[in-house]
mmCIF file of C-alpha atoms and ligand atoms in Angstrom:
data_model
loop_
_atom_site.group_PDB
_atom_site.id
_atom_site.type_symbol
_atom_site.label_atom_id
_atom_site.label_comp_id
_atom_site.label_asym_id
_atom_site.label_seq_id
_atom_site.Cartn_x
_atom_site.Cartn_y
_atom_site.Cartn_z
ATOM 1 C CA MET G 149 0.002 0.002 -0.003
ATOM 2 C CA ALA G 150 1.267 3.476 -0.852
ATOM 3 C CA PHE G 151 2.180 5.608 2.152
ATOM 4 C CA PRO G 152 -0.408 8.362 2.593
ATOM 5 C CA TYR G 153 2.115 11.214 2.585
ATOM 6 C CA MET G 154 -0.368 13.937 1.921
ATOM 7 C CA GLU G 155 -2.712 12.919 4.684
ATOM 8 C CA ALA G 156 0.137 12.584 7.076
ATOM 9 C CA VAL G 157 1.380 16.064 6.129
ATOM 10 C CA VAL G 158 -2.039 17.583 6.756
ATOM 11 C CA GLY G 159 -2.201 15.743 10.002
ATOM 12 C CA PHE G 160 1.111 17.071 11.237
ATOM 13 C CA MET G 161 0.151 20.553 10.050
ATOM 14 C CA MET G 162 -2.880 20.350 12.262
ATOM 15 C CA LEU G 163 -0.879 19.094 15.271
ATOM 16 C CA LYS G 164 1.568 21.880 14.850
ATOM 17 C CA TYR G 165 -1.233 24.385 14.704
ATOM 18 C CA ILE G 166 -2.814 23.029 17.797
ATOM 19 C CA PHE G 167 0.553 23.035 19.704
ATOM 20 C CA GLU G 168 1.355 26.594 18.556
ATOM 21 C CA THR G 169 -2.179 27.863 19.269
ATOM 22 C CA TYR G 170 -1.916 26.331 22.737
ATOM 23 C CA LEU G 171 1.256 28.463 23.299
ATOM 24 C CA ASP G 172 -0.497 31.480 21.799
ATOM 25 C CA LEU G 173 -3.356 31.072 24.242
ATOM 26 C CA ARG G 174 -1.010 30.790 27.142
ATOM 27 C CA GLN G 175 0.738 33.952 25.957
ATOM 28 C CA HIS G 176 -2.462 35.768 25.501
ATOM 29 C CA ALA G 177 -3.642 34.864 29.047
ATOM 30 C CA ALA G 178 -0.219 36.178 30.329
ATOM 31 C CA LEU G 179 -0.766 39.418 28.390
ATOM 32 C CA LYS G 180 -4.147 39.960 30.014
ATOM 33 C CA LEU G 181 -2.694 39.830 33.474
ATOM 34 C CA PRO G 182 -2.139 43.291 34.959
ATOM 35 C CA THR G 183 1.463 44.310 34.758
ATOM 36 C CA SER G 184 3.383 46.128 37.400
ATOM 37 C CA LEU G 185 6.735 47.519 36.556
ATOM 38 C CA PRO G 186 9.611 45.355 37.688
ATOM 39 C CA LYS G 187 11.998 47.127 40.060
ATOM 40 C CA THR G 188 14.680 47.593 37.371
ATOM 41 C CA LEU G 189 12.233 49.630 35.210
ATOM 42 C CA GLU G 190 10.694 51.811 37.944
ATOM 43 C CA GLY G 191 11.143 55.473 36.994
ATOM 44 C CA VAL G 192 12.569 54.477 33.641
ATOM 45 C CA ILE G 193 9.289 53.903 31.803
ATOM 46 C CA SER G 194 5.847 55.122 32.698
ATOM 47 C CA GLN G 195 2.918 52.977 33.606
ATOM 48 C CA THR G 196 0.982 54.688 30.727
ATOM 49 C CA TYR G 197 3.541 53.690 28.181
ATOM 50 C CA LEU G 198 3.593 50.137 29.595
ATOM 51 C CA GLU G 199 -0.285 49.971 29.230
ATOM 52 C CA LYS G 200 0.006 51.163 25.666
ATOM 53 C CA CYS G 201 2.502 48.428 24.870
ATOM 54 C CA ARG G 202 0.296 45.837 26.474
ATOM 55 C CA ALA G 203 -2.734 47.011 24.546
ATOM 56 C CA TYR G 204 -0.719 46.710 21.320
ATOM 57 C CA SER G 205 0.472 43.170 22.205
ATOM 58 C CA ILE G 206 -3.139 42.069 22.854
ATOM 59 C CA ASP G 207 -4.319 43.565 19.601
ATOM 60 C CA LYS G 208 -1.577 41.708 17.747
ATOM 61 C CA SER G 209 -2.364 38.531 19.498
ATOM 62 C CA ASN G 210 -6.050 38.656 18.522
ATOM 63 C CA PHE G 211 -5.046 39.340 14.931
ATOM 64 C CA HIS G 212 -2.585 36.393 15.069
ATOM 65 C CA PHE G 213 -5.327 33.908 16.162
ATOM 66 C CA VAL G 214 -7.489 34.861 13.121
ATOM 67 C CA LYS G 215 -4.480 34.773 10.877
ATOM 68 C CA GLN G 216 -3.291 31.440 12.036
ATOM 69 C CA PHE G 217 -6.781 29.963 11.816
ATOM 70 C CA VAL G 218 -7.280 31.173 8.254
ATOM 71 C CA THR G 219 -3.803 30.006 7.277
ATOM 72 C CA ILE G 220 -4.237 26.436 8.502
ATOM 73 C CA ILE G 221 -7.623 26.160 6.817
ATOM 74 C CA MET G 222 -6.153 27.454 3.465
ATOM 75 C CA ASP G 223 -2.956 25.359 3.672
ATOM 76 C CA SER G 224 -4.946 22.178 4.331
ATOM 77 C CA ALA G 225 -7.370 23.086 1.662
ATOM 78 C CA THR G 226 -4.594 23.725 -0.801
ATOM 79 C CA LEU G 227 -3.237 20.226 -0.152
ATOM 80 C CA LEU G 228 -6.543 18.328 0.097
ATOM 81 C CA PHE G 229 -8.159 19.823 -2.931
ATOM 82 C CA GLY G 230 -5.010 19.534 -5.061
ATOM 83 C CA VAL G 231 -4.546 23.192 -5.785
ATOM 84 C CA LEU G 232 -0.823 22.620 -6.503
ATOM 85 C CA PRO G 233 -1.253 19.924 -9.242
ATOM 86 C CA TRP G 234 -3.993 22.179 -10.622
ATOM 87 C CA ILE G 235 -1.531 25.060 -10.965
ATOM 88 C CA TRP G 236 0.960 22.753 -12.440
ATOM 89 C CA LYS G 237 -1.508 21.575 -15.136
ATOM 90 C CA LYS G 238 -2.670 25.118 -15.924
ATOM 91 C CA SER G 239 0.812 26.470 -16.174
ATOM 92 C CA GLY G 240 1.538 23.740 -18.713
ATOM 93 C CA VAL G 241 -1.559 24.901 -20.721
ATOM 94 C CA VAL G 242 -0.558 28.603 -20.454
ATOM 95 C CA LEU G 243 2.986 27.611 -21.700
ATOM 96 C CA GLU G 244 1.622 25.657 -24.684
ATOM 97 C CA SER G 245 -0.532 28.576 -25.623
ATOM 98 C CA THR G 246 2.456 30.904 -25.943
ATOM 99 C CA GLY G 247 4.119 28.358 -28.161
ATOM 100 C CA VAL G 248 6.687 27.109 -25.594
ATOM 101 C CA ASP G 249 7.184 23.460 -25.146
ATOM 102 C CA ALA G 250 5.658 22.467 -21.885
ATOM 103 C CA GLU G 251 7.841 19.343 -21.877
ATOM 104 C CA ASN G 252 10.695 21.557 -20.959
ATOM 105 C CA GLU G 253 10.826 21.116 -17.188
ATOM 106 C CA ILE G 254 12.588 24.405 -16.416
ATOM 107 C CA TYR G 255 10.131 26.620 -18.279
ATOM 108 C CA HIS G 256 7.147 24.628 -16.928
ATOM 109 C CA THR G 257 8.587 24.935 -13.345
ATOM 110 C CA LEU G 258 9.078 28.751 -13.688
ATOM 111 C CA THR G 259 5.566 29.246 -14.986
ATOM 112 C CA PHE G 260 4.302 27.143 -12.043
ATOM 113 C CA LEU G 261 6.283 29.199 -9.539
ATOM 114 C CA ALA G 262 4.879 32.441 -11.075
ATOM 115 C CA GLY G 263 1.402 31.049 -10.540
ATOM 116 C CA ALA G 264 2.187 29.899 -7.027
ATOM 117 C CA MET G 265 3.808 33.349 -6.229
ATOM 118 C CA ILE G 266 0.653 35.103 -7.311
ATOM 119 C CA TRP G 267 -1.510 32.638 -5.334
ATOM 120 C CA SER G 268 0.574 33.286 -2.130
ATOM 121 C CA GLN G 269 0.575 37.113 -2.743
ATOM 122 C CA ILE G 270 -3.212 37.069 -2.884
ATOM 123 C CA THR G 271 -3.510 35.066 0.349
ATOM 124 C CA ASP G 272 -0.872 36.913 2.399
ATOM 125 C CA LEU G 273 -1.481 40.448 1.337
ATOM 126 C CA PRO G 274 -4.663 41.176 3.318
ATOM 127 C CA PHE G 275 -2.927 40.026 6.595
ATOM 128 C CA TYR G 276 0.154 42.202 5.936
ATOM 129 C CA LEU G 277 -1.896 45.244 5.106
ATOM 130 C CA TYR G 278 -4.190 44.878 8.135
ATOM 131 C CA SER G 279 -1.291 44.404 10.425
ATOM 132 C CA THR G 280 0.816 47.310 9.172
ATOM 133 C CA PHE G 281 -1.762 49.880 8.168
ATOM 134 C CA VAL G 282 -4.456 49.185 10.742
ATOM 135 C CA ILE G 283 -2.940 47.766 13.928
ATOM 136 C CA GLU G 284 0.587 49.409 13.790
ATOM 137 C CA GLU G 285 -0.947 52.603 12.542
ATOM 138 C CA ARG G 286 -3.191 52.707 15.586
ATOM 139 C CA TYR G 287 -0.291 52.682 17.947
ATOM 140 C CA GLY G 288 1.811 55.013 15.916
ATOM 141 C CA ILE G 289 4.407 52.381 15.245
ATOM 142 C CA ASN G 290 4.048 52.137 11.480
ATOM 143 C CA LYS G 291 6.368 54.497 9.613
ATOM 144 C CA GLN G 292 5.618 52.998 6.158
ATOM 145 C CA THR G 293 3.438 54.707 3.617
ATOM 146 C CA VAL G 294 1.292 52.858 1.170
ATOM 147 C CA TRP G 295 3.400 54.185 -1.635
ATOM 148 C CA LEU G 296 6.595 52.884 -0.129
ATOM 149 C CA PHE G 297 4.903 49.515 0.466
ATOM 150 C CA ILE G 298 3.898 49.308 -3.270
ATOM 151 C CA LYS G 299 7.405 50.295 -4.325
ATOM 152 C CA ASP G 300 8.901 47.605 -2.034
ATOM 153 C CA MET G 301 6.567 44.971 -3.380
ATOM 154 C CA ILE G 302 7.353 45.755 -7.040
ATOM 155 C CA LYS G 303 11.065 45.729 -6.224
ATOM 156 C CA GLY G 304 10.687 42.294 -4.432
ATOM 157 C CA MET G 305 8.995 40.841 -7.486
ATOM 158 C CA MET G 306 11.544 42.173 -9.844
ATOM 159 C CA LEU G 307 14.317 40.665 -7.785
ATOM 160 C CA ALA G 308 12.459 37.280 -7.781
ATOM 161 C CA ILE G 309 12.087 37.585 -11.614
ATOM 162 C CA ILE G 310 15.813 38.303 -12.034
ATOM 163 C CA ILE G 311 17.298 35.890 -9.462
ATOM 164 C CA GLY G 312 14.611 33.040 -9.493
ATOM 165 C CA PRO G 313 15.024 31.574 -13.022
ATOM 166 C CA PRO G 314 18.873 30.931 -12.919
ATOM 167 C CA VAL G 315 18.624 29.438 -9.348
ATOM 168 C CA VAL G 316 15.636 27.196 -10.115
ATOM 169 C CA ALA G 317 17.238 26.109 -13.466
ATOM 170 C CA ALA G 318 20.546 25.354 -11.634
ATOM 171 C CA ILE G 319 18.688 23.227 -8.988
ATOM 172 C CA ILE G 320 16.846 21.253 -11.654
ATOM 173 C CA LEU G 321 19.976 20.571 -13.596
ATOM 174 C CA ILE G 322 21.782 19.389 -10.474
ATOM 175 C CA VAL G 323 19.068 17.029 -9.407
ATOM 176 C CA GLN G 324 18.878 15.681 -12.951
ATOM 177 C CA LYS G 325 22.565 15.013 -13.210
ATOM 178 C CA GLY G 326 23.467 14.650 -9.467
ATOM 179 C CA GLY G 327 23.892 10.827 -9.149
ATOM 180 C CA PRO G 328 24.758 9.372 -5.775
ATOM 181 C CA TYR G 329 26.383 12.635 -4.481
ATOM 182 C CA LEU G 330 23.343 14.735 -5.204
ATOM 183 C CA ALA G 331 22.977 15.926 -1.493
ATOM 184 C CA ILE G 332 26.597 17.232 -1.506
ATOM 185 C CA TYR G 333 26.186 18.991 -4.835
ATOM 186 C CA LEU G 334 23.061 20.653 -3.819
ATOM 187 C CA TRP G 335 24.566 21.693 -0.547
ATOM 188 C CA GLY G 336 27.655 22.982 -2.467
ATOM 189 C CA PHE G 337 25.356 24.995 -4.688
ATOM 190 C CA MET G 338 23.457 26.544 -1.784
ATOM 191 C CA PHE G 339 26.787 27.277 -0.007
ATOM 192 C CA VAL G 340 28.138 29.220 -2.901
ATOM 193 C CA LEU G 341 24.782 30.911 -3.379
ATOM 194 C CA SER G 342 24.731 32.110 0.191
ATOM 195 C CA LEU G 343 28.224 33.450 -0.070
ATOM 196 C CA VAL G 344 27.382 35.281 -3.286
ATOM 197 C CA THR G 345 24.211 36.644 -1.553
ATOM 198 C CA MET G 346 26.054 37.839 1.530
ATOM 199 C CA THR G 347 28.581 39.556 -0.835
ATOM 200 C CA ILE G 348 26.056 41.286 -3.185
ATOM 201 C CA TYR G 349 23.288 41.879 -0.717
ATOM 202 C CA PRO G 350 24.843 44.908 0.933
ATOM 203 C CA VAL G 351 26.128 46.315 -2.262
ATOM 204 C CA LEU G 352 23.332 45.704 -4.708
ATOM 205 C CA ILE G 353 20.115 44.696 -2.943
ATOM 206 C CA ALA G 354 20.025 46.584 0.430
ATOM 207 C CA PRO G 355 20.546 49.945 -1.390
ATOM 208 C CA LEU G 356 17.337 49.307 -3.327
ATOM 209 C CA TYR G 357 15.350 49.547 -0.163
ATOM 210 C CA ASN G 358 17.459 51.782 2.124
ATOM 211 C CA LYS G 359 19.977 54.604 1.884
ATOM 212 C CA LEU G 360 23.243 53.853 3.579
ATOM 213 C CA THR G 361 25.396 56.970 4.290
ATOM 214 C CA PRO G 362 28.807 56.908 6.056
ATOM 215 C CA LEU G 363 28.566 57.977 9.762
ATOM 216 C CA PRO G 364 29.901 61.610 9.840
ATOM 217 C CA GLU G 365 33.034 62.363 11.722
ATOM 218 C CA GLY G 366 32.473 63.235 15.358
ATOM 219 C CA GLU G 367 32.444 61.815 18.858
ATOM 220 C CA LEU G 368 30.286 58.701 17.993
ATOM 221 C CA ARG G 369 32.383 57.719 15.076
ATOM 222 C CA ALA G 370 35.678 58.238 16.989
ATOM 223 C CA ARG G 371 34.315 56.216 19.953
ATOM 224 C CA ILE G 372 33.159 53.281 17.742
ATOM 225 C CA GLU G 373 36.486 53.302 15.852
ATOM 226 C CA THR G 374 38.485 53.161 19.151
ATOM 227 C CA LEU G 375 36.441 50.353 20.443
ATOM 228 C CA ALA G 376 36.649 48.343 17.201
ATOM 229 C CA SER G 377 40.412 48.710 17.145
ATOM 230 C CA SER G 378 40.815 47.786 20.688
ATOM 231 C CA LEU G 379 39.105 44.517 19.946
ATOM 232 C CA ASN G 380 41.091 44.065 16.608
ATOM 233 C CA PHE G 381 37.916 44.270 14.677
ATOM 234 C CA PRO G 382 38.871 44.963 11.131
ATOM 235 C CA LEU G 383 36.427 47.825 10.600
ATOM 236 C CA LYS G 384 36.519 49.037 7.092
ATOM 237 C CA LYS G 385 33.275 51.092 6.830
ATOM 238 C CA LEU G 386 30.773 52.622 9.275
ATOM 239 C CA PHE G 387 27.287 53.356 7.884
ATOM 240 C CA VAL G 388 23.999 54.775 9.062
ATOM 241 C CA VAL G 389 20.836 53.292 7.381
ATOM 242 C CA ASP G 390 17.562 55.223 7.075
ATOM 243 C CA GLU G 391 15.474 52.430 8.723
ATOM 244 C CA SER G 392 13.149 55.075 10.160
ATOM 245 C CA THR G 393 11.347 55.146 6.830
ATOM 246 C CA ARG G 394 9.875 51.761 7.569
ATOM 247 C CA SER G 395 9.798 51.098 11.263
ATOM 248 C CA THR G 396 10.642 52.388 14.783
ATOM 249 C CA CYS G 397 12.955 49.467 15.321
ATOM 250 C CA SER G 398 16.334 50.579 16.555
ATOM 251 C CA ASN G 399 19.384 48.266 16.101
ATOM 252 C CA ALA G 400 22.777 47.792 14.670
ATOM 253 C CA TYR G 401 24.468 45.021 12.710
ATOM 254 C CA LEU G 402 27.871 43.911 11.380
ATOM 255 C CA TYR G 403 28.606 42.333 7.920
ATOM 256 C CA GLY G 404 31.426 41.414 5.642
ATOM 257 C CA PHE G 405 33.943 38.683 5.330
ATOM 258 C CA TYR G 406 37.279 38.154 7.055
ATOM 259 C CA LYS G 407 39.266 41.412 7.095
ATOM 260 C CA ASN G 408 36.617 43.476 5.435
ATOM 261 C CA LYS G 409 34.029 44.288 8.000
ATOM 262 C CA ARG G 410 31.333 46.989 8.181
ATOM 263 C CA ILE G 411 29.075 48.203 10.986
ATOM 264 C CA VAL G 412 25.662 49.578 10.179
ATOM 265 C CA LEU G 413 23.685 51.726 12.687
ATOM 266 C CA TYR G 414 19.968 52.296 12.284
ATOM 267 C CA ASP G 415 19.250 55.956 12.295
ATOM 268 C CA ASN G 416 16.522 55.314 14.872
ATOM 269 C CA LEU G 417 19.143 53.997 17.270
ATOM 270 C CA ILE G 418 21.087 57.242 17.128
ATOM 271 C CA GLN G 419 17.908 59.351 17.488
ATOM 272 C CA LYS G 420 16.539 57.335 20.408
ATOM 273 C CA CYS G 421 19.590 56.995 22.578
ATOM 274 C CA LYS G 422 20.138 60.061 24.596
ATOM 275 C CA ASN G 423 23.898 59.859 24.598
ATOM 276 C CA VAL G 424 26.787 58.534 22.504
ATOM 277 C CA GLU G 425 27.599 55.881 25.243
ATOM 278 C CA GLU G 426 24.286 54.026 24.645
ATOM 279 C CA VAL G 427 24.878 53.704 20.911
ATOM 280 C CA VAL G 428 28.540 52.532 21.608
ATOM 281 C CA ALA G 429 27.067 49.933 24.012
ATOM 282 C CA VAL G 430 24.914 48.419 21.406
ATOM 283 C CA VAL G 431 27.878 48.230 19.056
ATOM 284 C CA ALA G 432 29.874 46.553 21.846
ATOM 285 C CA HIS G 433 27.156 43.976 22.127
ATOM 286 C CA GLU G 434 27.268 43.186 18.410
ATOM 287 C CA LEU G 435 31.096 43.051 18.448
ATOM 288 C CA GLY G 436 30.581 40.511 21.274
ATOM 289 C CA HIS G 437 28.656 38.294 18.733
ATOM 290 C CA TRP G 438 31.642 38.610 16.458
ATOM 291 C CA LYS G 439 34.426 38.100 18.999
ATOM 292 C CA LEU G 440 32.607 35.025 20.376
ATOM 293 C CA ASN G 441 32.147 33.603 16.808
ATOM 294 C CA HIS G 442 28.407 33.324 17.195
ATOM 295 C CA THR G 443 27.710 33.995 13.516
ATOM 296 C CA VAL G 444 30.229 31.376 12.517
ATOM 297 C CA TYR G 445 28.566 28.735 14.806
ATOM 298 C CA LEU G 446 25.122 29.516 13.462
ATOM 299 C CA PHE G 447 26.352 29.411 9.866
ATOM 300 C CA VAL G 448 28.004 25.987 10.422
ATOM 301 C CA ALA G 449 24.943 24.594 12.227
ATOM 302 C CA PHE G 450 22.871 25.890 9.314
ATOM 303 C CA GLN G 451 25.062 24.204 6.728
ATOM 304 C CA VAL G 452 24.813 20.811 8.609
ATOM 305 C CA LEU G 453 21.036 21.189 8.644
ATOM 306 C CA ILE G 454 21.020 21.813 4.866
ATOM 307 C CA ILE G 455 23.113 18.689 4.229
ATOM 308 C CA LEU G 456 20.781 16.553 6.279
ATOM 309 C CA LEU G 457 17.834 18.067 4.573
ATOM 310 C CA PHE G 458 19.085 17.387 1.083
ATOM 311 C CA GLY G 459 20.298 13.917 2.215
ATOM 312 C CA GLY G 460 16.709 13.169 3.127
ATOM 313 C CA TYR G 461 15.490 14.583 -0.136
ATOM 314 C CA ALA G 462 17.801 12.476 -2.115
ATOM 315 C CA LEU G 463 16.178 9.422 -0.579
ATOM 316 C CA VAL G 464 12.694 10.261 -1.527
ATOM 317 C CA LYS G 465 13.021 12.315 -4.659
ATOM 318 C CA ASN G 466 12.091 9.342 -7.007
ATOM 319 C CA SER G 467 9.404 7.990 -4.800
ATOM 320 C CA LYS G 468 6.289 7.767 -6.993
ATOM 321 C CA ASP G 469 4.126 7.459 -3.915
ATOM 322 C CA LEU G 470 5.106 10.925 -2.726
ATOM 323 C CA PHE G 471 4.026 12.650 -5.940
ATOM 324 C CA MET G 472 0.976 10.580 -6.368
ATOM 325 C CA SER G 473 -0.198 11.125 -2.865
ATOM 326 C CA PHE G 474 -0.213 14.898 -3.369
ATOM 327 C CA GLY G 475 -2.077 14.492 -6.678
ATOM 328 C CA PHE G 476 0.824 14.778 -9.280
ATOM 329 C CA ASP G 477 0.865 12.225 -12.053
ATOM 330 C CA SER G 478 4.373 13.389 -13.162
ATOM 331 C CA GLN G 479 7.540 13.915 -11.101
ATOM 332 C CA PRO G 480 8.886 17.346 -11.717
ATOM 333 C CA THR G 481 12.095 18.054 -9.663
ATOM 334 C CA LEU G 482 11.145 21.222 -7.929
ATOM 335 C CA ILE G 483 7.736 19.903 -7.021
ATOM 336 C CA GLY G 484 9.481 16.932 -5.460
ATOM 337 C CA LEU G 485 11.512 19.303 -3.465
ATOM 338 C CA MET G 486 8.479 21.373 -2.402
ATOM 339 C CA LEU G 487 6.626 18.224 -1.322
ATOM 340 C CA TYR G 488 9.632 16.910 0.596
ATOM 341 C CA MET G 489 9.791 20.214 2.477
ATOM 342 C CA GLN G 490 6.194 19.606 3.541
ATOM 343 C CA THR G 491 6.991 16.222 4.921
ATOM 344 C CA ILE G 492 9.610 17.535 7.365
ATOM 345 C CA ILE G 493 6.979 19.660 9.259
ATOM 346 C CA PRO G 494 7.152 17.222 12.274
ATOM 347 C CA VAL G 495 10.806 18.250 12.983
ATOM 348 C CA LEU G 496 10.238 21.978 12.464
ATOM 349 C CA PRO G 497 9.238 22.791 15.994
ATOM 350 C CA LEU G 498 12.335 21.050 17.316
ATOM 351 C CA ILE G 499 14.457 23.107 14.970
ATOM 352 C CA ILE G 500 12.678 26.334 15.928
ATOM 353 C CA PHE G 501 13.103 25.541 19.612
ATOM 354 C CA GLY G 502 16.766 24.506 19.273
ATOM 355 C CA HIS G 503 17.702 27.574 17.251
ATOM 356 C CA ASN G 504 15.983 29.962 19.699
ATOM 357 C CA PHE G 505 17.493 28.244 22.704
ATOM 358 C CA VAL G 506 21.031 28.743 21.221
ATOM 359 C CA ARG G 507 20.283 32.357 20.130
ATOM 360 C CA ARG G 508 19.133 33.335 23.641
ATOM 361 C CA ALA G 509 22.398 31.924 25.091
ATOM 362 C CA PHE G 510 24.381 33.920 22.636
ATOM 363 C CA GLU G 511 22.441 37.114 23.575
ATOM 364 C CA PHE G 512 23.398 36.655 27.218
ATOM 365 C CA GLN G 513 27.054 36.084 26.190
ATOM 366 C CA ALA G 514 27.094 39.122 24.023
ATOM 367 C CA ASP G 515 25.589 41.221 26.849
ATOM 368 C CA ALA G 516 28.203 39.836 29.182
ATOM 369 C CA PHE G 517 30.946 40.803 26.727
ATOM 370 C CA ALA G 518 29.584 44.427 26.602
ATOM 371 C CA LYS G 519 29.436 44.333 30.394
ATOM 372 C CA LYS G 520 33.005 43.324 30.802
ATOM 373 C CA LEU G 521 33.967 46.227 28.588
ATOM 374 C CA GLY G 522 32.105 48.489 31.015
ATOM 375 C CA TYR G 523 28.853 49.169 29.027
ATOM 376 C CA SER G 524 26.463 47.479 31.455
ATOM 377 C CA LYS G 525 24.620 50.713 32.382
ATOM 378 C CA PRO G 526 24.305 52.298 28.905
ATOM 379 C CA LEU G 527 23.441 48.852 27.280
ATOM 380 C CA GLY G 528 20.621 48.494 29.796
ATOM 381 C CA ASP G 529 19.404 52.025 29.038
ATOM 382 C CA SER G 530 19.356 51.420 25.306
ATOM 383 C CA LEU G 531 17.499 48.057 25.683
ATOM 384 C CA VAL G 532 14.734 49.747 27.507
ATOM 385 C CA LYS G 533 14.214 52.156 24.629
ATOM 386 C CA GLN G 534 13.815 49.356 22.095
ATOM 387 C CA GLU G 535 10.168 48.888 21.429
ATOM 388 C CA GLY G 536 9.023 45.282 21.386
ATOM 389 C CA ASN G 537 11.256 44.520 24.272
ATOM 390 C CA LEU G 538 8.472 45.697 26.529
ATOM 391 C CA SER G 539 6.038 43.047 25.359
ATOM 392 C CA GLY G 540 8.222 40.507 27.076
ATOM 393 C CA LEU G 541 7.306 41.913 30.421
ATOM 394 C CA ASN G 542 4.238 39.594 30.259
ATOM 395 C CA ALA G 543 5.930 36.611 28.659
ATOM 396 C CA ASP G 544 4.552 33.155 29.320
ATOM 397 C CA PRO G 545 7.596 30.944 30.023
ATOM 398 C CA TRP G 546 6.555 28.141 27.543
ATOM 399 C CA TYR G 547 5.779 30.682 24.769
ATOM 400 C CA SER G 548 9.098 32.572 25.219
ATOM 401 C CA ALA G 549 11.084 29.333 25.326
ATOM 402 C CA TYR G 550 9.641 28.325 22.041
ATOM 403 C CA HIS G 551 9.366 31.649 20.145
ATOM 404 C CA TYR G 552 11.892 34.151 21.576
ATOM 405 C CA SER G 553 15.174 34.588 19.898
ATOM 406 C CA HIS G 554 16.175 37.074 22.652
ATOM 407 C CA PRO G 555 15.886 36.858 26.349
ATOM 408 C CA THR G 556 13.201 39.119 27.845
ATOM 409 C CA LEU G 557 14.139 42.627 28.795
ATOM 410 C CA VAL G 558 13.790 41.868 32.473
ATOM 411 C CA GLU G 559 16.154 38.680 32.147
ATOM 412 C CA ARG G 560 18.771 40.815 30.275
ATOM 413 C CA LEU G 561 18.645 43.711 32.705
ATOM 414 C CA ALA G 562 18.933 41.271 35.553
ATOM 415 C CA ALA G 563 21.954 39.644 34.077
ATOM 416 C CA LEU G 564 23.513 43.092 33.399
ATOM 417 C CA ASP G 565 22.940 44.060 36.914
ATOM 418 C CA GLU G 566 24.424 41.016 38.536
ATOM 419 C CA PRO G 567 27.709 41.812 40.450
ATOM 420 C CA HIS G 568 29.578 38.913 38.888
ATOM 421 C CA ASN G 569 29.559 37.614 35.360
ATOM 422 C CA LYS G 570 28.572 33.967 35.047
ATOM 423 C CA ALA G 571 30.763 33.881 32.054
ATOM 424 C CA ASP G 572 33.856 34.761 34.124
HETATM 425 ZN ZN1 LIG K 58 22.523 40.302 19.962
#
């Protein structure tokens, strides 16, 4: 008897939905509890502001329930009613009508992906619009205009049209010619692709969305340069990015390979921090991630995961049962990959939890690093000013263990306040 892959996938999707909704309900209940300011925050933020943050989180939570419910219904229906094989057939018909040979798998796949992209745009768009232009707008958090949103969407589609076809064609060719080492070849391709992306992203893609300008000479620049050189960080360029056009999020990040590093500060960060010291403290935290090789560890772990994933794919890629179960009578390469990705749903929660568990440990370590350099106080002050951090005041422990990539504000402030470093 053929293994009922599709029914199993729908079943696991439901289980994952039930599990995550249970966590959402726990978090929702935690949000409804009255919050009193923890001692570390007394006098730092007002009760009124705290209440506003809580109201925002509850609004978002309500919205999330609706979104997840509609999504699970749509996703199950897409599989149960064979929407994907239908789009595959239709794209073949469209291709034939334009005179292109639908037997050509690459063209057929690209047409299918265009159809699937339109389908997912239609289903995701209403949620995105409501979340950004209704909920965030209500609390004055949204900085994005409708025009900017449309421009971003067009740019995203253009990028997909330029980058998608060569990548898809390469994957199909590798799978067709891969032989016994298919998983290694696919991983090698993805590895090179990610290096290329990391190289061209800041130069070609990020500037399409944001303006990066060099941080002007002055105290801030001098302080960051001194800090970087004291840690032997090969700082080549120091930028400010105009993130304030999209959100109120304030942050900083590092990028670049080996001896060619750059630091990028969000303009929001500079505006919100009341003194230079606080901005430098955030940079010190980021430099901690670099000094402690966090990015390298995460990158390596990700590569191992990719090899395992492709290894599993190589095992099932020719399984007729897999395709038939989802309603396909042919076995196109990319469809096989997509269906396989559905079958790994049961392990996803473990990966999410493991990833966040490690990320939170890294955050504590980077904070401890900044603390050792003497930035405990200004780092704490800047953390308080980062919106979103405040929602963690009502965090349910189960929910945050599963979803949070950062420890909560209270946990981080407590660790910064401790007289002795655990890391010492
Ligand atoms: Zn961090």
